PDB file of C-alpha atoms in Angstrom:
ATOM      1  CA  GLY A   1     109.146 121.937 104.993  1.00  0.00           C
ATOM      2  CA  ILE A   2     110.081 125.382 103.758  1.00  0.00           C
ATOM      3  CA  TYR A   3     110.993 128.606 105.498  1.00  0.00           C
ATOM      4  CA  PHE A   4     108.046 130.925 105.159  1.00  0.00           C
ATOM      5  CA  SER A   5     107.426 134.554 106.103  1.00  0.00           C
ATOM      6  CA  GLU A   6     104.908 137.158 105.087  1.00  0.00           C
ATOM      7  CA  ASN A   7     107.636 139.742 104.461  1.00  0.00           C
ATOM      8  CA  GLN A   8     110.095 137.391 102.682  1.00  0.00           C
ATOM      9  CA  GLU A   9     112.994 137.818 105.097  1.00  0.00           C
ATOM     10  CA  ASN A  10     114.961 135.409 107.287  1.00  0.00           C
ATOM     11  CA  THR A  11     112.539 133.595 109.521  1.00  0.00           C
ATOM     12  CA  GLY A  12     112.148 130.839 112.063  1.00  0.00           C
ATOM     13  CA  PHE A  13     108.767 129.780 110.655  1.00  0.00           C
ATOM     14  CA  VAL A  14     108.567 126.642 108.531  1.00  0.00           C
ATOM     15  CA  LEU A  15     105.559 125.633 106.433  1.00  0.00           C
ATOM     16  CA  THR A  16     104.904 121.912 105.982  1.00  0.00           C
ATOM     17  CA  ALA A  17     102.085 119.413 105.588  1.00  0.00           C
ATOM     18  CA  ALA A  18     100.153 118.905 108.823  1.00  0.00           C
ATOM     19  CA  HIS A  19     100.058 115.119 108.412  1.00  0.00           C
ATOM     20  CA  VAL A  20     103.867 115.100 108.618  1.00  0.00           C
ATOM     21  CA  VAL A  21     104.009 116.616 112.112  1.00  0.00           C
ATOM     22  CA  THR A  22     100.696 116.468 113.985  1.00  0.00           C
ATOM     23  CA  ARG A  23     101.333 113.027 115.512  1.00  0.00           C
ATOM     24  CA  ALA A  24     105.047 113.604 116.148  1.00  0.00           C
ATOM     25  CA  SER A  25     106.334 113.533 119.702  1.00  0.00           C
ATOM     26  CA  ASN A  26     109.461 115.450 118.664  1.00  0.00           C
ATOM     27  CA  ILE A  27     110.084 117.677 115.632  1.00  0.00           C
ATOM     28  CA  GLU A  28     113.558 118.515 114.406  1.00  0.00           C
ATOM     29  CA  ILE A  29     114.456 120.900 111.578  1.00  0.00           C
ATOM     30  CA  VAL A  30     117.566 120.263 109.492  1.00  0.00           C
ATOM     31  CA  ASN A  31     118.578 123.048 107.108  1.00  0.00           C
ATOM     32  CA  ALA A  32     120.590 122.730 103.891  1.00  0.00           C
ATOM     33  CA  ALA A  33     123.842 123.287 105.828  1.00  0.00           C
ATOM     34  CA  GLY A  34     123.023 120.314 108.069  1.00  0.00           C
ATOM     35  CA  GLU A  35     122.327 122.431 111.162  1.00  0.00           C
ATOM     36  CA  ARG A  36     119.676 120.970 113.452  1.00  0.00           C
ATOM     37  CA  ALA A  37     117.184 122.501 115.866  1.00  0.00           C
ATOM     38  CA  ASP A  38     113.971 121.503 117.585  1.00  0.00           C
ATOM     39  CA  ALA A  39     110.701 122.944 116.331  1.00  0.00           C
ATOM     40  CA  ILE A  40     107.209 123.266 117.757  1.00  0.00           C
ATOM     41  CA  ILE A  41     103.864 123.334 115.994  1.00  0.00           C
ATOM     42  CA  HIS A  42     102.858 126.985 115.866  1.00  0.00           C
ATOM     43  CA  ALA A  43      99.594 126.743 113.905  1.00  0.00           C
ATOM     44  CA  VAL A  44      97.640 124.038 112.049  1.00  0.00           C
ATOM     45  CA  ASP A  45      94.940 123.957 109.386  1.00  0.00           C
ATOM     46  CA  ASN A  46      93.927 120.291 109.217  1.00  0.00           C
ATOM     47  CA  ARG A  47      91.281 120.870 106.539  1.00  0.00           C
ATOM     48  CA  ARG A  48      93.962 122.017 104.077  1.00  0.00           C
ATOM     49  CA  ASP A  49      96.738 119.861 105.640  1.00  0.00           C
ATOM     50  CA  LEU A  50      98.943 122.842 106.520  1.00  0.00           C
ATOM     51  CA  ALA A  51     101.171 123.315 109.552  1.00  0.00           C
ATOM     52  CA  VAL A  52     103.394 126.212 110.532  1.00  0.00           C
ATOM     53  CA  LEU A  53     106.340 125.275 112.726  1.00  0.00           C
ATOM     54  CA  LYS A  54     108.460 127.618 114.807  1.00  0.00           C
ATOM     55  CA  THR A  55     112.161 127.017 115.368  1.00  0.00           C
ATOM     56  CA  SER A  56     115.232 128.910 116.514  1.00  0.00           C
ATOM     57  CA  LEU A  57     117.012 127.860 113.314  1.00  0.00           C
ATOM     58  CA  ARG A  58     116.466 130.770 110.960  1.00  0.00           C
ATOM     59  CA  GLY A  59     116.620 130.722 107.187  1.00  0.00           C
ATOM     60  CA  PRO A  60     115.637 132.715 104.107  1.00  0.00           C
ATOM     61  CA  ALA A  61     111.953 132.647 103.248  1.00  0.00           C
ATOM     62  CA  MET A  62     111.093 131.282  99.816  1.00  0.00           C
ATOM     63  CA  ASN A  63     109.907 133.726  97.208  1.00  0.00           C
ATOM     64  CA  LEU A  64     106.357 133.099  96.060  1.00  0.00           C
ATOM     65  CA  GLY A  65     105.583 132.173  92.481  1.00  0.00           C
ATOM     66  CA  ASN A  66     102.544 132.880  90.391  1.00  0.00           C
ATOM     67  CA  ASP A  67      99.083 131.394  90.935  1.00  0.00           C
ATOM     68  CA  ASP A  68      98.507 131.430  87.194  1.00  0.00           C
ATOM     69  CA  ILE A  69     100.694 128.594  85.951  1.00  0.00           C
ATOM     70  CA  PRO A  70      99.825 126.749  82.753  1.00  0.00           C
ATOM     71  CA  VAL A  71      99.705 122.983  82.392  1.00  0.00           C
ATOM     72  CA  GLY A  72     103.055 121.868  81.009  1.00  0.00           C
ATOM     73  CA  THR A  73     105.096 124.294  83.133  1.00  0.00           C
ATOM     74  CA  HIS A  74     108.445 122.843  84.203  1.00  0.00           C
ATOM     75  CA  VAL A  75     108.470 122.328  87.997  1.00  0.00           C
ATOM     76  CA  CYS A  76     110.652 120.649  90.595  1.00  0.00           C
ATOM     77  CA  VAL A  77     109.921 119.074  93.958  1.00  0.00           C
ATOM     78  CA  ILE A  78     112.274 119.431  96.909  1.00  0.00           C
ATOM     79  CA  GLY A  79     111.838 116.728  99.515  1.00  0.00           C
ATOM     80  CA  ASN A  80     113.341 114.024 101.683  1.00  0.00           C
ATOM     81  CA  SER A  81     112.265 110.882  99.861  1.00  0.00           C
ATOM     82  CA  PHE A  82     112.558 107.746 101.993  1.00  0.00           C
ATOM     83  CA  GLY A  83     114.434 109.821 104.603  1.00  0.00           C
ATOM     84  CA  LEU A  84     117.610 109.777 102.513  1.00  0.00           C
ATOM     85  CA  GLY A  85     118.167 113.530 102.808  1.00  0.00           C
ATOM     86  CA  ASN A  86     117.326 116.533 100.678  1.00  0.00           C
ATOM     87  CA  SER A  87     116.664 115.730  97.055  1.00  0.00           C
ATOM     88  CA  MET A  88     115.098 117.282  93.998  1.00  0.00           C
ATOM     89  CA  SER A  89     113.097 115.787  91.154  1.00  0.00           C
ATOM     90  CA  CYS A  90     111.606 117.597  88.204  1.00  0.00           C
ATOM     91  CA  GLY A  91     108.704 117.229  85.829  1.00  0.00           C
ATOM     92  CA  VAL A  92     105.786 119.282  84.599  1.00  0.00           C
ATOM     93  CA  VAL A  93     102.444 120.533  85.864  1.00  0.00           C
ATOM     94  CA  SER A  94     100.064 117.820  84.661  1.00  0.00           C
ATOM     95  CA  ALA A  95      96.781 119.407  85.784  1.00  0.00           C
ATOM     96  CA  LEU A  96      95.410 122.222  87.930  1.00  0.00           C
ATOM     97  CA  ASN A  97      92.539 122.589  90.390  1.00  0.00           C
ATOM     98  CA  ARG A  98      92.300 118.894  91.238  1.00  0.00           C
ATOM     99  CA  ARG A  99      89.594 118.414  93.856  1.00  0.00           C
ATOM    100  CA  ASN A 100      87.749 115.494  95.452  1.00  0.00           C
ATOM    101  CA  ILE A 101      90.863 113.327  95.546  1.00  0.00           C
ATOM    102  CA  GLY A 102      90.061 112.393  99.133  1.00  0.00           C
ATOM    103  CA  PHE A 103      93.220 113.508 100.937  1.00  0.00           C
ATOM    104  CA  ASN A 104      91.955 116.690 102.638  1.00  0.00           C
ATOM    105  CA  GLY A 105      88.727 118.392 103.637  1.00  0.00           C
ATOM    106  CA  ILE A 106      89.513 121.342 101.344  1.00  0.00           C
ATOM    107  CA  GLU A 107      91.410 120.543  98.156  1.00  0.00           C
ATOM    108  CA  ASP A 108      92.846 122.552  95.288  1.00  0.00           C
ATOM    109  CA  PHE A 109      95.817 120.560  94.073  1.00  0.00           C
ATOM    110  CA  ILE A 110      98.428 121.092  91.424  1.00  0.00           C
ATOM    111  CA  GLN A 111      99.061 117.704  89.837  1.00  0.00           C
ATOM    112  CA  THR A 112     102.620 116.992  88.723  1.00  0.00           C
ATOM    113  CA  ASP A 113     104.576 114.082  87.332  1.00  0.00           C
ATOM    114  CA  ALA A 114     107.724 115.175  89.225  1.00  0.00           C
ATOM    115  CA  ALA A 115     108.702 112.124  91.286  1.00  0.00           C
ATOM    116  CA  VAL A 116     107.421 112.213  94.860  1.00  0.00           C
ATOM    117  CA  ASN A 117     107.928 109.286  97.212  1.00  0.00           C
ATOM    118  CA  PRO A 118     107.289 108.777 100.935  1.00  0.00           C
ATOM    119  CA  GLY A 119     109.131 111.514 102.804  1.00  0.00           C
ATOM    120  CA  GLY A 120     108.342 114.097 100.140  1.00  0.00           C
ATOM    121  CA  SER A 121     105.208 115.411 101.847  1.00  0.00           C
ATOM    122  CA  GLY A 122     105.571 118.966 103.084  1.00  0.00           C
ATOM    123  CA  GLY A 123     108.268 119.745 100.536  1.00  0.00           C
ATOM    124  CA  ALA A 124     108.188 122.605  98.069  1.00  0.00           C
ATOM    125  CA  LEU A 125     106.869 122.537  94.515  1.00  0.00           C
ATOM    126  CA  ILE A 126     108.922 125.217  92.764  1.00  0.00           C
ATOM    127  CA  ASP A 127     109.112 126.804  89.335  1.00  0.00           C
ATOM    128  CA  GLY A 128     112.226 127.199  87.187  1.00  0.00           C
ATOM    129  CA  GLU A 129     113.178 130.348  89.115  1.00  0.00           C
ATOM    130  CA  GLY A 130     113.021 128.549  92.476  1.00  0.00           C
ATOM    131  CA  ARG A 131     109.786 130.260  93.543  1.00  0.00           C
ATOM    132  CA  LEU A 132     107.189 128.431  95.622  1.00  0.00           C
ATOM    133  CA  LEU A 133     104.161 127.201  93.653  1.00  0.00           C
ATOM    134  CA  GLY A 134     102.746 124.692  96.112  1.00  0.00           C
ATOM    135  CA  LEU A 135     103.333 122.338  99.007  1.00  0.00           C
ATOM    136  CA  VAL A 136     103.697 118.622  98.275  1.00  0.00           C
ATOM    137  CA  ASP A 137     100.832 116.771  99.918  1.00  0.00           C
ATOM    138  CA  GLY A 138     100.320 113.325  98.443  1.00  0.00           C
ATOM    139  CA  ILE A 139     101.018 110.663  95.887  1.00  0.00           C
ATOM    140  CA  PHE A 140      98.305 108.741  94.129  1.00  0.00           C
ATOM    141  CA  THR A 141      98.927 105.018  94.299  1.00  0.00           C
ATOM    142  CA  LYS A 142      96.793 101.944  93.916  1.00  0.00           C
ATOM    143  CA  ASP A 143      98.647  98.993  95.414  1.00  0.00           C
ATOM    144  CA  ALA A 144     102.088 100.149  96.522  1.00  0.00           C
ATOM    145  CA  ASP A 145     103.412 103.220  98.312  1.00  0.00           C
ATOM    146  CA  ILE A 146     105.597 104.241  95.382  1.00  0.00           C
ATOM    147  CA  ASP A 147     105.540 107.114  92.931  1.00  0.00           C
ATOM    148  CA  ALA A 148     103.269 106.425  89.975  1.00  0.00           C
ATOM    149  CA  GLY A 149     103.708 109.840  88.341  1.00  0.00           C
ATOM    150  CA  VAL A 150     100.475 111.291  89.761  1.00  0.00           C
ATOM    151  CA  ASN A 151     101.461 113.578  92.605  1.00  0.00           C
ATOM    152  CA  PHE A 152      99.651 116.444  94.274  1.00  0.00           C
ATOM    153  CA  ALA A 153     100.733 119.754  95.789  1.00  0.00           C
ATOM    154  CA  ILE A 154      98.508 122.151  97.708  1.00  0.00           C
ATOM    155  CA  SER A 155      98.098 125.222  95.513  1.00  0.00           C
ATOM    156  CA  LEU A 156      99.566 128.572  96.470  1.00  0.00           C
ATOM    157  CA  SER A 157      96.082 130.107  96.586  1.00  0.00           C
ATOM    158  CA  LEU A 158      94.918 127.425  99.043  1.00  0.00           C
ATOM    159  CA  ILE A 159      98.042 127.995 101.160  1.00  0.00           C
ATOM    160  CA  ARG A 160      97.245 131.713 101.238  1.00  0.00           C
ATOM    161  CA  ASP A 161      93.632 130.976 102.263  1.00  0.00           C
ATOM    162  CA  GLY A 162      94.820 128.746 105.107  1.00  0.00           C
ATOM    163  CA  LEU A 163      97.337 131.293 106.335  1.00  0.00           C
ATOM    164  CA  THR A 164      94.682 134.027 106.184  1.00  0.00           C
ATOM    165  CA  GLU A 165      92.324 131.935 108.345  1.00  0.00           C
ATOM    166  CA  MET A 166      95.099 131.156 110.841  1.00  0.00           C
ATOM    167  CA  ARG A 167      96.005 134.854 111.004  1.00  0.00           C
ATOM    168  CA  ALA A 168      92.344 135.822 111.537  1.00  0.00           C
ATOM    169  CA  ALA A 169      92.167 133.318 114.390  1.00  0.00           C
ATOM    170  CA  GLY A 170      95.138 135.096 115.964  1.00  0.00           C
ATOM    171  CA  VAL A 171      97.447 132.085 115.925  1.00  0.00           C
ATOM    172  CA  LEU A 172      99.806 132.930 113.087  1.00  0.00           C
ATOM    173  CA  PHE A 173     103.151 134.745 113.180  1.00  0.00           C
ATOM    174  CA  SER A 174     102.898 136.027 116.722  1.00  0.00           C
ATOM    175  CA  GLU A 175     106.235 135.940 118.505  1.00  0.00           C
TER     176      GLU A 175
END
């Protein structure tokens, strides 16, 4: 997941994919320095596969990128592939506005060829400046649970829509 705040300051809120945490009996956050803390599910949007966690472990919120990214843009994925620890892989935006893939009730995916493997869900899709473009949500495979170069991230505009709905429901960012 990624530290996320509406005002881009240090925060204890972490944005991740809902399917990563909704069935968990215990959630632990580990930051880049290796510090650990428990987290709780603060808000969920299952239709978009978004979850906001709350933890005492604070960190800097990611800067947001641009919604208007062209196909071919260099991007990187930050994740925890196979549970080996933080890692980064890079590639390009392969396609935009992918819908009807069948992962979520509401879809607007950025497709990328940046390598994503199990454990990468909920990680950040970032641009060359390190700004958030999307949230890794799934890999497209046929027979094996391995990266085939067709990976999907929830778009920044869909993340904003989900956060707006959670805020309107009164469940988001209340201490």
